[in-house]
Amino acid sequence: MADDPPRPPRLSEQDSSDTPDALPPGELEIRASGSRLRTSLPGTSIAVVICVVVLSLSHGVAGMLIGLVTALLALGGTLVHITRARVRTGGSTVTHRTFLGSTSFARADIGEVVLAPYRSTLTDRSVAVNLVALDQQGERLLRLGSASWQPADLERLAHALGPTPVVHTDVVGARALAERHPGSVSWAERHPVLFGAVLAVPLIVIIRVLLTTAAS
């Protein structure tokens, strides 16, 4: 018997993030959800363990150390993201803060807001709610996904940004979302196989250089 198709997350079923500090009337702030990120840790942990084991078997202690350092850097980046990432809107400005810094844009620049259950590839069975804000020329101003943010918070933000959001009820893929809302999806998502090949070449070169340096 075939597996049932994945059901798009229902926004009303999801809890919102922790209540932020008191804000002036008319302002809204949402924060990255640690509980959402923790749901992806088991799968990520398995991939990290496999990577470390493969590097250890092929390159001994040097490979194991490179794998462990990479895993620790990824974990540290995730923890910093959880504590810092937030979006605040109020007045005429929207501010998006991440661990890399903050970016802001004017609410008047927003031309379209999209809220859609999204599947990145045909073989990917996971479905995430995505919020996309595009400017008047179709350039992407903001994109958030429910892997890091509570779907209920994304819904609240979508309705607070200004334009009436376009809400999709059916699951859409990368190509379909790009066709309906040009600028909403990156080139890498529209061409995942080609992007993976392009990314793999320098990554393999870097790993080989590190392993050669460590072994010498």
C-alpha positions as a LaTeX table, in Angstrom:
\begin{tabular}{lrrr}
\hline
Residue & $x$ (\AA) & $y$ (\AA) & $z$ (\AA) \\
\hline
Met1 & 0.00 & 0.00 & 0.00 \\
Ala2 & 1.44 & 3.37 & $-1.04$ \\
Asp3 & 2.27 & 5.93 & 1.58 \\
Asp4 & $-0.21$ & 8.73 & 2.01 \\
Pro5 & 0.94 & 11.98 & 0.40 \\
Pro6 & 2.37 & 14.52 & 2.84 \\
Arg7 & $-0.19$ & 16.90 & 4.29 \\
Pro8 & 0.67 & 20.59 & 4.21 \\
Pro9 & 1.20 & 21.93 & 7.74 \\
Arg10 & $-1.90$ & 23.63 & 9.08 \\
Leu11 & $-0.94$ & 26.96 & 10.49 \\
Ser12 & $-3.57$ & 26.86 & 13.20 \\
Glu13 & $-2.04$ & 23.66 & 14.58 \\
Gln14 & 1.32 & 25.29 & 15.27 \\
Asp15 & 2.29 & 27.25 & 18.35 \\
Ser16 & 3.79 & 30.66 & 17.89 \\
Ser17 & 7.25 & 31.48 & 19.13 \\
Asp18 & 8.04 & 32.75 & 22.59 \\
Thr19 & 6.42 & 36.07 & 23.28 \\
Pro20 & 9.04 & 38.79 & 22.75 \\
Asp21 & 9.52 & 41.82 & 24.91 \\
Ala22 & 6.64 & 44.30 & 24.98 \\
Leu23 & 6.44 & 46.17 & 21.68 \\
Pro24 & 4.80 & 49.47 & 20.80 \\
Pro25 & 1.27 & 49.16 & 19.39 \\
Gly26 & 1.25 & 48.17 & 15.72 \\
Glu27 & 4.65 & 46.48 & 15.80 \\
Leu28 & 5.31 & 42.75 & 15.45 \\
Glu29 & 8.40 & 40.67 & 16.15 \\
Ile30 & 8.86 & 36.97 & 15.52 \\
Arg31 & 11.87 & 34.87 & 16.52 \\
Ala32 & 13.44 & 31.71 & 15.19 \\
Ser33 & 12.03 & 28.62 & 16.85 \\
Gly34 & 14.43 & 26.29 & 18.60 \\
Ser35 & 11.79 & 23.55 & 18.68 \\
Arg36 & 11.46 & 23.66 & 14.88 \\
Leu37 & 15.23 & 23.40 & 14.39 \\
Arg38 & 15.50 & 20.54 & 16.88 \\
Thr39 & 13.16 & 18.41 & 14.75 \\
Ser40 & 15.81 & 18.34 & 12.01 \\
Leu41 & 18.66 & 17.36 & 14.33 \\
Pro42 & 18.17 & 13.55 & 14.20 \\
Gly43 & 18.50 & 13.42 & 10.40 \\
Thr44 & 21.36 & 15.91 & 10.43 \\
Ser45 & 23.16 & 13.98 & 13.18 \\
Ile46 & 22.97 & 10.73 & 11.20 \\
Ala47 & 24.45 & 12.45 & 8.13 \\
Val48 & 27.27 & 13.94 & 10.25 \\
Val49 & 28.08 & 10.57 & 11.84 \\
Ile50 & 28.22 & 8.87 & 8.43 \\
Cys51 & 30.49 & 11.62 & 7.10 \\
Val52 & 32.85 & 11.35 & 10.09 \\
Val53 & 32.99 & 7.54 & 9.82 \\
Val54 & 33.72 & 7.65 & 6.07 \\
Leu55 & 36.48 & 10.23 & 6.52 \\
Ser56 & 37.95 & 8.24 & 9.43 \\
Leu57 & 38.02 & 4.99 & 7.45 \\
Ser58 & 39.55 & 6.62 & 4.38 \\
His59 & 41.96 & 9.09 & 6.00 \\
Gly60 & 42.39 & 7.97 & 9.60 \\
Val61 & 42.70 & 10.44 & 12.43 \\
Ala62 & 43.08 & 13.46 & 10.13 \\
Gly63 & 39.78 & 12.69 & 8.40 \\
Met64 & 38.02 & 12.16 & 11.72 \\
Leu65 & 39.28 & 15.50 & 13.07 \\
Ile66 & 38.17 & 17.40 & 9.96 \\
Gly67 & 34.72 & 15.80 & 10.19 \\
Leu68 & 34.36 & 16.63 & 13.90 \\
Val69 & 35.50 & 20.24 & 13.45 \\
Thr70 & 33.01 & 20.69 & 10.59 \\
Ala71 & 30.22 & 19.24 & 12.73 \\
Leu72 & 31.06 & 21.53 & 15.67 \\
Leu73 & 31.09 & 24.60 & 13.42 \\
Ala74 & 27.70 & 23.65 & 12.00 \\
Leu75 & 26.26 & 23.09 & 15.50 \\
Gly76 & 27.66 & 26.39 & 16.72 \\
Gly77 & 26.17 & 28.23 & 13.76 \\
Thr78 & 22.78 & 26.66 & 14.44 \\
Leu79 & 22.83 & 27.68 & 18.10 \\
Val80 & 23.80 & 31.25 & 17.24 \\
His81 & 21.01 & 31.36 & 14.65 \\
Ile82 & 18.44 & 30.26 & 17.23 \\
Thr83 & 19.43 & 32.97 & 19.68 \\
Arg84 & 19.76 & 35.86 & 17.19 \\
Ala85 & 17.39 & 35.37 & 14.27 \\
Arg86 & 14.25 & 37.51 & 14.35 \\
Val87 & 12.11 & 39.70 & 12.13 \\
Arg88 & 10.55 & 42.92 & 13.35 \\
Thr89 & 8.05 & 45.07 & 11.51 \\
Gly90 & 6.49 & 48.32 & 12.58 \\
Gly91 & 6.05 & 51.79 & 11.22 \\
Ser92 & 7.69 & 52.03 & 7.79 \\
Thr93 & 10.51 & 49.48 & 8.15 \\
Val94 & 11.02 & 45.71 & 8.29 \\
Thr95 & 14.23 & 44.46 & 9.93 \\
His96 & 15.57 & 40.91 & 9.59 \\
Arg97 & 18.35 & 39.98 & 11.99 \\
Thr98 & 20.52 & 36.88 & 11.61 \\
Phe99 & 23.85 & 35.80 & 13.10 \\
Leu100 & 25.55 & 37.51 & 10.15 \\
Gly101 & 23.98 & 40.88 & 10.91 \\
Ser102 & 20.81 & 42.83 & 10.17 \\
Thr103 & 19.13 & 43.95 & 6.95 \\
Ser104 & 16.23 & 46.36 & 6.63 \\
Phe105 & 13.85 & 47.46 & 3.90 \\
Ala106 & 10.91 & 49.81 & 3.65 \\
Arg107 & 7.42 & 48.34 & 3.85 \\
Ala108 & 6.47 & 50.60 & 0.96 \\
Asp109 & 8.91 & 48.64 & $-1.24$ \\
Ile110 & 6.96 & 45.39 & $-0.80$ \\
Gly111 & 5.02 & 44.51 & $-3.93$ \\
Glu112 & 3.86 & 40.99 & $-3.11$ \\
Val113 & 3.74 & 38.64 & $-0.12$ \\
Val114 & 3.42 & 34.89 & $-0.69$ \\
Leu115 & 2.66 & 32.16 & 1.86 \\
Ala116 & 2.83 & 28.59 & 0.55 \\
Pro117 & 3.42 & 24.98 & 1.62 \\
Tyr118 & 6.64 & 24.21 & $-0.24$ \\
Arg119 & 8.52 & 21.08 & $-1.29$ \\
Ser120 & 12.00 & 21.75 & $-2.65$ \\
Thr121 & 12.23 & 18.69 & $-4.94$ \\
Leu122 & 9.93 & 15.99 & $-6.28$ \\
Thr123 & 11.74 & 13.35 & $-4.21$ \\
Asp124 & 11.59 & 15.39 & $-1.00$ \\
Arg125 & 8.61 & 14.25 & 1.09 \\
Ser126 & 8.96 & 17.00 & 3.69 \\
Val127 & 6.75 & 20.05 & 3.33 \\
Ala128 & 7.62 & 23.43 & 4.82 \\
Val129 & 5.58 & 26.62 & 4.97 \\
Asn130 & 7.48 & 29.39 & 3.16 \\
Leu131 & 6.93 & 33.14 & 3.40 \\
Val132 & 8.33 & 35.25 & 0.57 \\
Ala133 & 8.23 & 39.04 & 0.24 \\
Leu134 & 9.05 & 40.50 & $-3.19$ \\
Asp135 & 9.57 & 44.13 & $-4.13$ \\
Gln136 & 7.82 & 46.03 & $-6.92$ \\
Gln137 & 10.32 & 44.67 & $-9.49$ \\
Gly138 & 10.03 & 41.06 & $-8.33$ \\
Glu139 & 13.31 & 41.02 & $-6.40$ \\
Arg140 & 13.24 & 39.01 & $-3.19$ \\
Leu141 & 13.31 & 41.06 & $-0.02$ \\
Leu142 & 12.66 & 38.33 & 2.55 \\
Arg143 & 12.20 & 34.59 & 2.67 \\
Leu144 & 11.53 & 32.51 & 5.76 \\
Gly145 & 10.71 & 28.82 & 6.13 \\
Ser146 & 9.08 & 26.75 & 8.83 \\
Ala147 & 12.25 & 24.70 & 9.30 \\
Ser148 & 13.38 & 27.60 & 11.52 \\
Trp149 & 10.18 & 29.55 & 12.17 \\
Gln150 & 6.79 & 28.58 & 13.55 \\
Pro151 & 4.17 & 28.46 & 10.75 \\
Ala152 & 1.74 & 30.46 & 12.89 \\
Asp153 & 4.34 & 33.22 & 13.24 \\
Leu154 & 4.90 & 33.24 & 9.48 \\
Glu155 & 1.18 & 33.66 & 8.94 \\
Arg156 & 1.03 & 36.56 & 11.40 \\
Leu157 & 3.99 & 38.23 & 9.73 \\
Ala158 & 2.57 & 37.73 & 6.23 \\
His159 & $-0.56$ & 39.66 & 7.20 \\
Ala160 & 1.45 & 42.36 & 8.99 \\
Leu161 & 3.80 & 43.26 & 6.13 \\
Gly162 & 1.27 & 45.35 & 4.23 \\
Pro163 & $-0.01$ & 43.87 & 0.95 \\
Thr164 & $-2.69$ & 41.21 & 1.24 \\
Pro165 & $-0.73$ & 37.94 & 1.06 \\
Val166 & $-1.23$ & 35.38 & $-1.68$ \\
Val167 & $-1.90$ & 32.17 & 0.27 \\
His168 & $-1.47$ & 28.81 & $-1.47$ \\
Thr169 & $-3.28$ & 25.85 & 0.04 \\
Asp170 & $-1.75$ & 23.16 & $-2.19$ \\
Val171 & 1.88 & 22.08 & $-1.94$ \\
Val172 & 4.03 & 23.74 & $-4.60$ \\
Gly173 & 7.51 & 22.86 & $-5.84$ \\
Ala174 & 10.41 & 25.11 & $-6.75$ \\
Arg175 & 9.58 & 25.44 & $-10.45$ \\
Ala176 & 5.87 & 26.02 & $-9.85$ \\
Leu177 & 6.55 & 28.68 & $-7.21$ \\
Ala178 & 9.06 & 30.41 & $-9.51$ \\
Glu179 & 6.59 & 30.42 & $-12.39$ \\
Arg180 & 3.75 & 31.86 & $-10.33$ \\
His181 & 5.93 & 34.33 & $-8.43$ \\
Pro182 & 9.13 & 35.15 & $-10.39$ \\
Gly183 & 12.03 & 35.93 & $-8.08$ \\
Ser184 & 10.73 & 33.88 & $-5.17$ \\
Val185 & 13.01 & 30.85 & $-5.71$ \\
Ser186 & 16.77 & 30.83 & $-6.22$ \\
Trp187 & 18.53 & 29.35 & $-9.25$ \\
Ala188 & 20.03 & 26.64 & $-7.03$ \\
Glu189 & 16.59 & 25.42 & $-5.95$ \\
Arg190 & 15.31 & 25.35 & $-9.53$ \\
His191 & 18.36 & 23.33 & $-10.64$ \\
Pro192 & 19.33 & 21.21 & $-7.59$ \\
Val193 & 21.30 & 18.55 & $-9.48$ \\
Leu194 & 23.43 & 21.05 & $-11.37$ \\
Phe195 & 23.95 & 23.14 & $-8.24$ \\
Gly196 & 25.03 & 20.05 & $-6.30$ \\
Ala197 & 27.58 & 19.19 & $-8.98$ \\
Val198 & 28.96 & 22.74 & $-9.05$ \\
Leu199 & 29.21 & 22.79 & $-5.24$ \\
Ala200 & 30.79 & 19.35 & $-4.97$ \\
Val201 & 33.90 & 20.16 & $-7.04$ \\
Pro202 & 35.38 & 22.92 & $-4.80$ \\
Leu203 & 34.26 & 21.04 & $-1.69$ \\
Ile204 & 36.16 & 17.91 & $-2.74$ \\
Val205 & 39.22 & 20.01 & $-3.57$ \\
Ile206 & 39.14 & 21.74 & $-0.15$ \\
Ile207 & 38.78 & 18.42 & 1.71 \\
Arg208 & 41.66 & 16.86 & $-0.23$ \\
Val209 & 43.90 & 19.86 & 0.46 \\
Leu210 & 43.06 & 19.75 & 4.19 \\
Leu211 & 43.68 & 15.99 & 4.36 \\
Thr212 & 46.98 & 16.30 & 2.46 \\
Thr213 & 48.11 & 19.12 & 4.75 \\
Ala214 & 47.13 & 17.21 & 7.88 \\
Ala215 & 48.92 & 14.05 & 6.72 \\
Ser216 & 52.18 & 15.83 & 5.80 \\
\hline
\end{tabular}
